[in-house]
Amino acid sequence: SAITKELVMASLYKKRDIWYISSMIDNKRLSVSLRTKDKRIAKQLKPKAELELLSQLSGTVKPSKNLLFDELVKRYLKADHNWSKRTKELNEYVFHSYQSGKPLPLNPTSRSIFVRTINACWNWGLKQSLITKAFKLEGDTKGESRSRVLSDSELKTLLDEIRDNRFNLFVRFAYYTGARSGEIRSISRENIFSNHIVAYGKSGKRLIKLNNQAQEIISGLDELWDYTKDFVSHKFKKEVRRLGIDDIRFHDLRRTFGYNLIRQGRPIYEVSKLLGHSSVTTTECHYAPLLATEIDDFVL
């Protein structure tokens, strides 16, 4: 039978600081948590949640075919996506933050990651026939690409002036290899070879080329690094603040590595392989804005 306003009651209410929605048809009531403490977000979620509840109450859609978002997220995170550990942690963080009622990040890049991650869940739900309609977020899914690289003088200062010798070697090794932090924070001896290491990180397993400078560092270590992500991030920020280098992150060493190789005349294909990019197109997208300023003067 058709759902009419006379037969339906839907309301928002708060329980232990969390907002819920309750709907009723012909004395049949169903309630569900909206998993947010923010009334503004609860109001945004209300139309979708109300439609799903009423569909279940009226029998027009079975619950298993029109899951509420919370249940969809649970199944999405449990499914086998062949994610790396880092990707799985990122997805868990995004959904925990979003379902806790926190606003989307203001930073364009971070915000785009949230939008892209949440919409991927909705798309998965459609493909698995777990929902009949996706309520995807609007907004940019690419974000603004960061283009910060260290100047020659900044790089010299950084490599010469970090006082903690062990961490100094780690920073140097990161720059000389162009490796991601996650690929070199915990290297195993069995993964070290004469001119390369086998690393596991964002893109899965890959070989990282060791130039003479990197080989010298790794061969001279009595004990390999065993750093956490937070330690590297906080330690690096503390050092660059002390040295007066503004707006710099650890990952910018990797970008500087690629930028300097291209400036030296290395073919983009070689640089792409050294960085472990999936394609040359990816490398070009990262470095095209930077290299536009390197083009020699021309007259039209």
Short mmCIF file of C-alpha atoms in Angstrom, two decimals:
data_model
loop_
_atom_site.label_atom_id
_atom_site.label_comp_id
_atom_site.label_asym_id
_atom_site.label_seq_id
_atom_site.Cartn_x
_atom_site.Cartn_y
_atom_site.Cartn_z
CA SER A 1 0.00 0.00 0.00
CA ALA A 2 1.12 3.57 -0.60
CA ILE A 3 2.80 5.45 2.23
CA THR A 4 0.84 8.56 3.16
CA LYS A 5 1.61 11.40 5.54
CA GLU A 6 -1.46 10.48 7.62
CA LEU A 7 0.01 7.05 8.35
CA VAL A 8 3.55 8.14 8.96
CA MET A 9 5.31 9.75 11.89
CA ALA A 10 9.05 10.47 11.65
CA SER A 11 11.07 12.35 14.20
CA LEU A 12 14.59 13.07 15.34
CA TYR A 13 15.52 12.57 18.96
CA LYS A 14 18.67 12.54 21.04
CA LYS A 15 19.86 9.74 23.30
CA ARG A 16 23.17 9.93 25.17
CA ASP A 17 24.31 12.79 22.92
CA ILE A 18 23.68 10.73 19.73
CA TRP A 19 20.88 11.60 17.29
CA TYR A 20 18.33 8.95 16.27
CA ILE A 21 15.44 8.89 13.82
CA SER A 22 12.18 7.09 14.52
CA SER A 23 9.46 6.31 11.98
CA MET A 24 6.03 4.67 12.37
CA ILE A 25 3.33 3.28 10.05
CA ASP A 26 0.09 1.80 11.38
CA ASN A 27 1.52 1.47 14.89
CA LYS A 28 4.68 -0.25 13.63
CA ARG A 29 7.74 1.71 14.76
CA LEU A 30 11.39 1.43 13.79
CA SER A 31 14.29 3.53 15.11
CA VAL A 32 17.91 3.76 14.09
CA SER A 33 20.96 5.68 15.23
CA LEU A 34 22.32 8.35 12.89
CA ARG A 35 25.70 7.98 14.64
CA THR A 36 26.30 11.70 15.00
CA LYS A 37 26.29 14.27 17.79
CA ASP A 38 25.88 17.13 15.32
CA LYS A 39 22.26 18.19 14.82
CA ARG A 40 23.08 19.79 11.47
CA ILE A 41 24.46 16.51 10.13
CA ALA A 42 21.51 14.61 11.63
CA LYS A 43 19.11 16.83 9.71
CA GLN A 44 21.06 16.18 6.51
CA LEU A 45 20.88 12.42 7.09
CA LYS A 46 17.21 12.43 8.08
CA PRO A 47 15.57 12.31 4.60
CA LYS A 48 17.66 9.32 3.48
CA ALA A 49 17.28 7.43 6.76
CA GLU A 50 13.55 8.18 6.87
CA LEU A 51 13.06 6.85 3.34
CA GLU A 52 14.93 3.65 4.18
CA LEU A 53 13.00 3.10 7.42
CA LEU A 54 9.65 3.70 5.76
CA SER A 55 10.54 1.34 2.93
CA GLN A 56 11.29 -1.35 5.48
CA LEU A 57 8.14 -0.67 7.52
CA SER A 58 5.89 -0.69 4.45
CA GLY A 59 7.51 -3.82 3.04
CA THR A 60 8.37 -2.17 -0.27
CA VAL A 61 12.08 -2.93 0.20
CA LYS A 62 13.60 -5.67 2.28
CA PRO A 63 16.17 -4.49 4.86
CA SER A 64 18.94 -6.63 3.37
CA LYS A 65 18.48 -4.91 0.02
CA ASN A 66 18.42 -1.38 1.37
CA LEU A 67 20.98 -1.23 4.14
CA LEU A 68 21.40 1.80 6.32
CA PHE A 69 24.78 3.45 5.88
CA ASP A 70 26.24 2.20 9.16
CA GLU A 71 25.60 -1.42 8.23
CA LEU A 72 26.85 -0.82 4.70
CA VAL A 73 30.12 0.56 6.08
CA LYS A 74 30.57 -2.49 8.33
CA ARG A 75 30.19 -4.86 5.39
CA TYR A 76 32.36 -2.68 3.16
CA LEU A 77 35.25 -2.69 5.63
CA LYS A 78 34.96 -6.45 6.20
CA ALA A 79 34.96 -7.26 2.47
CA ASP A 80 38.14 -8.31 0.69
CA HIS A 81 39.35 -5.33 -1.35
CA ASN A 82 43.00 -6.41 -1.52
CA TRP A 83 43.94 -3.20 0.31
CA SER A 84 47.37 -2.56 1.75
CA LYS A 85 47.55 -2.10 5.53
CA ARG A 86 47.86 1.66 5.06
CA THR A 87 44.79 1.87 2.81
CA LYS A 88 42.73 -0.19 5.25
CA GLU A 89 43.74 2.09 8.13
CA LEU A 90 42.87 5.17 6.06
CA ASN A 91 39.39 3.81 5.26
CA GLU A 92 38.76 2.94 8.90
CA TYR A 93 39.86 6.42 9.99
CA VAL A 94 37.66 8.19 7.42
CA PHE A 95 34.51 6.25 8.29
CA HIS A 96 35.09 6.51 12.04
CA SER A 97 35.50 10.27 11.75
CA TYR A 98 32.51 10.68 9.44
CA GLN A 99 30.18 8.48 11.47
CA SER A 100 31.20 10.22 14.69
CA GLY A 101 29.65 13.38 13.32
CA LYS A 102 32.84 15.31 12.72
CA PRO A 103 32.71 17.84 9.86
CA LEU A 104 34.64 17.10 6.68
CA PRO A 105 38.23 18.45 6.72
CA LEU A 106 38.75 22.01 5.53
CA ASN A 107 41.99 21.14 3.74
CA PRO A 108 41.02 20.54 0.07
CA THR A 109 43.21 17.46 -0.35
CA SER A 110 42.05 15.84 2.90
CA ARG A 111 38.44 16.70 2.12
CA SER A 112 38.71 15.10 -1.32
CA ILE A 113 40.03 11.90 0.27
CA PHE A 114 36.96 11.77 2.55
CA VAL A 115 34.55 12.38 -0.34
CA ARG A 116 36.28 9.80 -2.55
CA THR A 117 36.41 7.17 0.21
CA ILE A 118 32.78 7.56 1.30
CA ASN A 119 31.47 7.57 -2.27
CA ALA A 120 33.46 4.41 -3.03
CA CYS A 121 31.49 2.69 -0.27
CA TRP A 122 28.19 3.79 -1.78
CA ASN A 123 29.28 2.54 -5.22
CA TRP A 124 30.30 -0.80 -3.72
CA GLY A 125 26.89 -1.11 -2.07
CA LEU A 126 25.16 -0.62 -5.41
CA LYS A 127 27.35 -3.23 -7.13
CA GLN A 128 26.65 -5.72 -4.34
CA SER A 129 22.89 -5.03 -4.56
CA LEU A 130 22.88 -4.07 -0.88
CA ILE A 131 21.24 -0.71 -1.57
CA THR A 132 18.92 0.64 -4.24
CA LYS A 133 20.18 4.20 -4.21
CA ALA A 134 23.52 5.82 -3.35
CA PHE A 135 23.50 9.10 -1.44
CA LYS A 136 26.98 10.17 -2.46
CA LEU A 137 28.71 13.32 -1.25
CA GLU A 138 29.20 16.17 -3.64
CA GLY A 139 32.54 17.87 -4.03
CA ASP A 140 36.00 17.55 -5.49
CA THR A 141 37.47 14.05 -5.36
CA LYS A 142 40.98 14.99 -6.53
CA GLY A 143 41.98 17.82 -4.23
CA GLU A 144 44.82 20.24 -4.73
CA SER A 145 48.17 18.64 -5.55
CA ARG A 146 50.96 19.72 -3.22
CA SER A 147 53.95 21.05 -5.16
CA ARG A 148 56.39 22.03 -2.39
CA VAL A 149 60.01 21.04 -3.01
CA LEU A 150 63.10 22.04 -1.09
CA SER A 151 65.45 24.54 -2.65
CA ASP A 152 69.12 23.58 -2.93
CA SER A 153 69.98 25.74 0.08
CA GLU A 154 67.10 24.34 2.18
CA LEU A 155 68.12 20.79 1.30
CA LYS A 156 71.76 21.45 2.25
CA THR A 157 70.70 22.96 5.56
CA LEU A 158 68.42 20.01 6.31
CA LEU A 159 70.98 17.32 5.47
CA ASP A 160 73.84 19.09 7.25
CA GLU A 161 72.14 20.41 10.37
CA ILE A 162 69.88 17.65 11.76
CA ARG A 163 71.67 16.92 15.04
CA ASP A 164 70.43 13.41 15.76
CA ASN A 165 72.88 11.45 13.59
CA ARG A 166 70.72 8.33 13.32
CA PHE A 167 67.68 10.35 12.23
CA ASN A 168 69.91 12.45 9.95
CA LEU A 169 70.92 9.26 8.13
CA PHE A 170 67.26 8.27 7.83
CA VAL A 171 66.40 11.63 6.24
CA ARG A 172 69.35 11.37 3.88
CA PHE A 173 68.40 7.83 2.94
CA ALA A 174 64.83 8.93 2.21
CA TYR A 175 66.08 11.68 -0.09
CA TYR A 176 68.72 9.56 -1.85
CA THR A 177 66.13 6.85 -2.64
CA GLY A 178 62.96 8.90 -3.10
CA ALA A 179 61.23 6.31 -0.92
CA ARG A 180 58.07 6.85 1.04
CA SER A 181 58.37 6.94 4.83
CA GLY A 182 56.34 3.74 5.18
CA GLU A 183 58.68 1.88 2.85
CA ILE A 184 61.85 2.50 4.85
CA ARG A 185 60.83 2.97 8.49
CA SER A 186 61.30 -0.73 9.19
CA ILE A 187 63.60 -2.43 6.70
CA SER A 188 64.49 -6.09 7.22
CA ARG A 189 68.02 -7.34 6.61
CA GLU A 190 66.74 -10.06 4.30
CA ASN A 191 65.23 -7.39 2.05
CA ILE A 192 68.53 -5.57 1.50
CA PHE A 193 70.55 -6.37 -1.62
CA SER A 194 73.67 -4.88 -3.19
CA ASN A 195 71.95 -2.15 -5.23
CA HIS A 196 68.32 -2.26 -4.14
CA ILE A 197 65.94 -3.07 -1.31
CA VAL A 198 62.58 -4.84 -1.43
CA ALA A 199 60.02 -2.58 0.21
CA TYR A 200 56.35 -2.86 1.12
CA GLY A 201 54.21 0.25 1.27
CA LYS A 202 51.38 2.17 -0.35
CA SER A 203 51.74 0.44 -3.72
CA GLY A 204 52.47 -2.98 -2.26
CA LYS A 205 55.79 -4.70 -2.94
CA ARG A 206 58.37 -2.81 -5.00
CA LEU A 207 62.13 -2.56 -5.57
CA ILE A 208 63.85 0.63 -4.48
CA LYS A 209 67.09 1.48 -6.26
CA LEU A 210 70.08 2.28 -4.04
CA ASN A 211 72.58 4.76 -5.44
CA ASN A 212 76.09 4.93 -4.00
CA GLN A 213 75.04 7.45 -1.35
CA ALA A 214 72.18 5.26 -0.14
CA GLN A 215 74.34 2.12 -0.22
CA GLU A 216 76.94 3.80 1.96
CA ILE A 217 74.33 4.72 4.56
CA ILE A 218 72.66 1.31 4.75
CA SER A 219 75.96 -0.59 4.87
CA GLY A 220 77.23 1.60 7.71
CA LEU A 221 74.25 1.03 10.01
CA ASP A 222 74.88 -1.21 13.01
CA GLU A 223 71.14 -1.44 13.63
CA LEU A 224 68.38 -0.77 11.10
CA TRP A 225 65.72 1.85 11.75
CA ASP A 226 62.50 0.85 13.45
CA TYR A 227 60.52 4.09 13.49
CA THR A 228 56.78 4.62 13.75
CA LYS A 229 54.91 6.94 11.40
CA ASP A 230 54.16 9.40 14.21
CA PHE A 231 57.79 9.47 15.38
CA VAL A 232 59.07 10.34 11.89
CA SER A 233 56.41 12.99 11.39
CA HIS A 234 56.89 14.70 14.76
CA LYS A 235 60.68 14.44 14.75
CA PHE A 236 60.90 15.88 11.24
CA LYS A 237 58.55 18.77 12.07
CA LYS A 238 60.60 19.58 15.17
CA GLU A 239 63.85 19.64 13.17
CA VAL A 240 62.56 21.84 10.32
CA ARG A 241 61.06 24.30 12.80
CA ARG A 242 64.41 24.55 14.55
CA LEU A 243 66.15 25.10 11.21
CA GLY A 244 63.63 27.72 10.09
CA ILE A 245 62.44 25.84 7.00
CA ASP A 246 58.77 26.73 6.49
CA ASP A 247 55.91 24.64 5.12
CA ILE A 248 57.83 21.40 4.66
CA ARG A 249 56.75 17.80 5.26
CA PHE A 250 58.70 14.57 5.22
CA HIS A 251 57.02 13.44 1.99
CA ASP A 252 58.38 16.57 0.28
CA LEU A 253 61.80 14.87 0.28
CA ARG A 254 60.39 12.34 -2.19
CA ARG A 255 59.00 15.09 -4.42
CA THR A 256 62.34 16.93 -4.28
CA PHE A 257 64.14 13.69 -5.26
CA GLY A 258 62.06 13.36 -8.42
CA TYR A 259 62.20 17.07 -9.23
CA ASN A 260 66.00 17.21 -8.98
CA LEU A 261 66.43 14.13 -11.16
CA ILE A 262 64.26 15.65 -13.88
CA ARG A 263 66.18 18.93 -13.62
CA GLN A 264 69.38 16.94 -14.17
CA GLY A 265 67.97 15.67 -17.45
CA ARG A 266 66.89 12.20 -16.37
CA PRO A 267 64.14 10.83 -18.67
CA ILE A 268 60.66 10.99 -17.13
CA TYR A 269 60.34 7.23 -17.68
CA GLU A 270 63.37 6.54 -15.46
CA VAL A 271 62.14 8.90 -12.76
CA SER A 272 58.72 7.23 -12.84
CA LYS A 273 60.30 3.82 -12.28
CA LEU A 274 62.53 5.11 -9.46
CA LEU A 275 59.48 6.59 -7.72
CA GLY A 276 57.47 3.41 -8.17
CA HIS A 277 54.60 5.18 -9.94
CA SER A 278 52.04 3.00 -11.71
CA SER A 279 52.58 4.89 -14.97
CA VAL A 280 54.53 7.75 -16.52
CA THR A 281 51.24 9.66 -16.66
CA THR A 282 51.14 9.70 -12.85
CA THR A 283 54.67 11.14 -12.74
CA GLU A 284 53.82 13.79 -15.31
CA CYS A 285 50.74 14.84 -13.34
CA HIS A 286 52.85 15.29 -10.21
CA TYR A 287 55.70 17.21 -11.82
CA ALA A 288 54.21 19.11 -14.77
CA PRO A 289 53.25 22.17 -12.63
CA LEU A 290 56.75 22.31 -11.14
CA LEU A 291 58.57 21.93 -14.44
CA ALA A 292 56.54 24.65 -16.17
CA THR A 293 58.70 27.20 -14.36
CA GLU A 294 61.90 25.51 -15.63
CA ILE A 295 61.13 26.06 -19.32
CA ASP A 296 63.65 28.40 -20.95
CA ASP A 297 62.53 31.83 -22.05
CA PHE A 298 60.84 31.96 -25.42
CA VAL A 299 59.55 34.59 -27.83
CA LEU A 300 56.27 34.41 -29.74
#
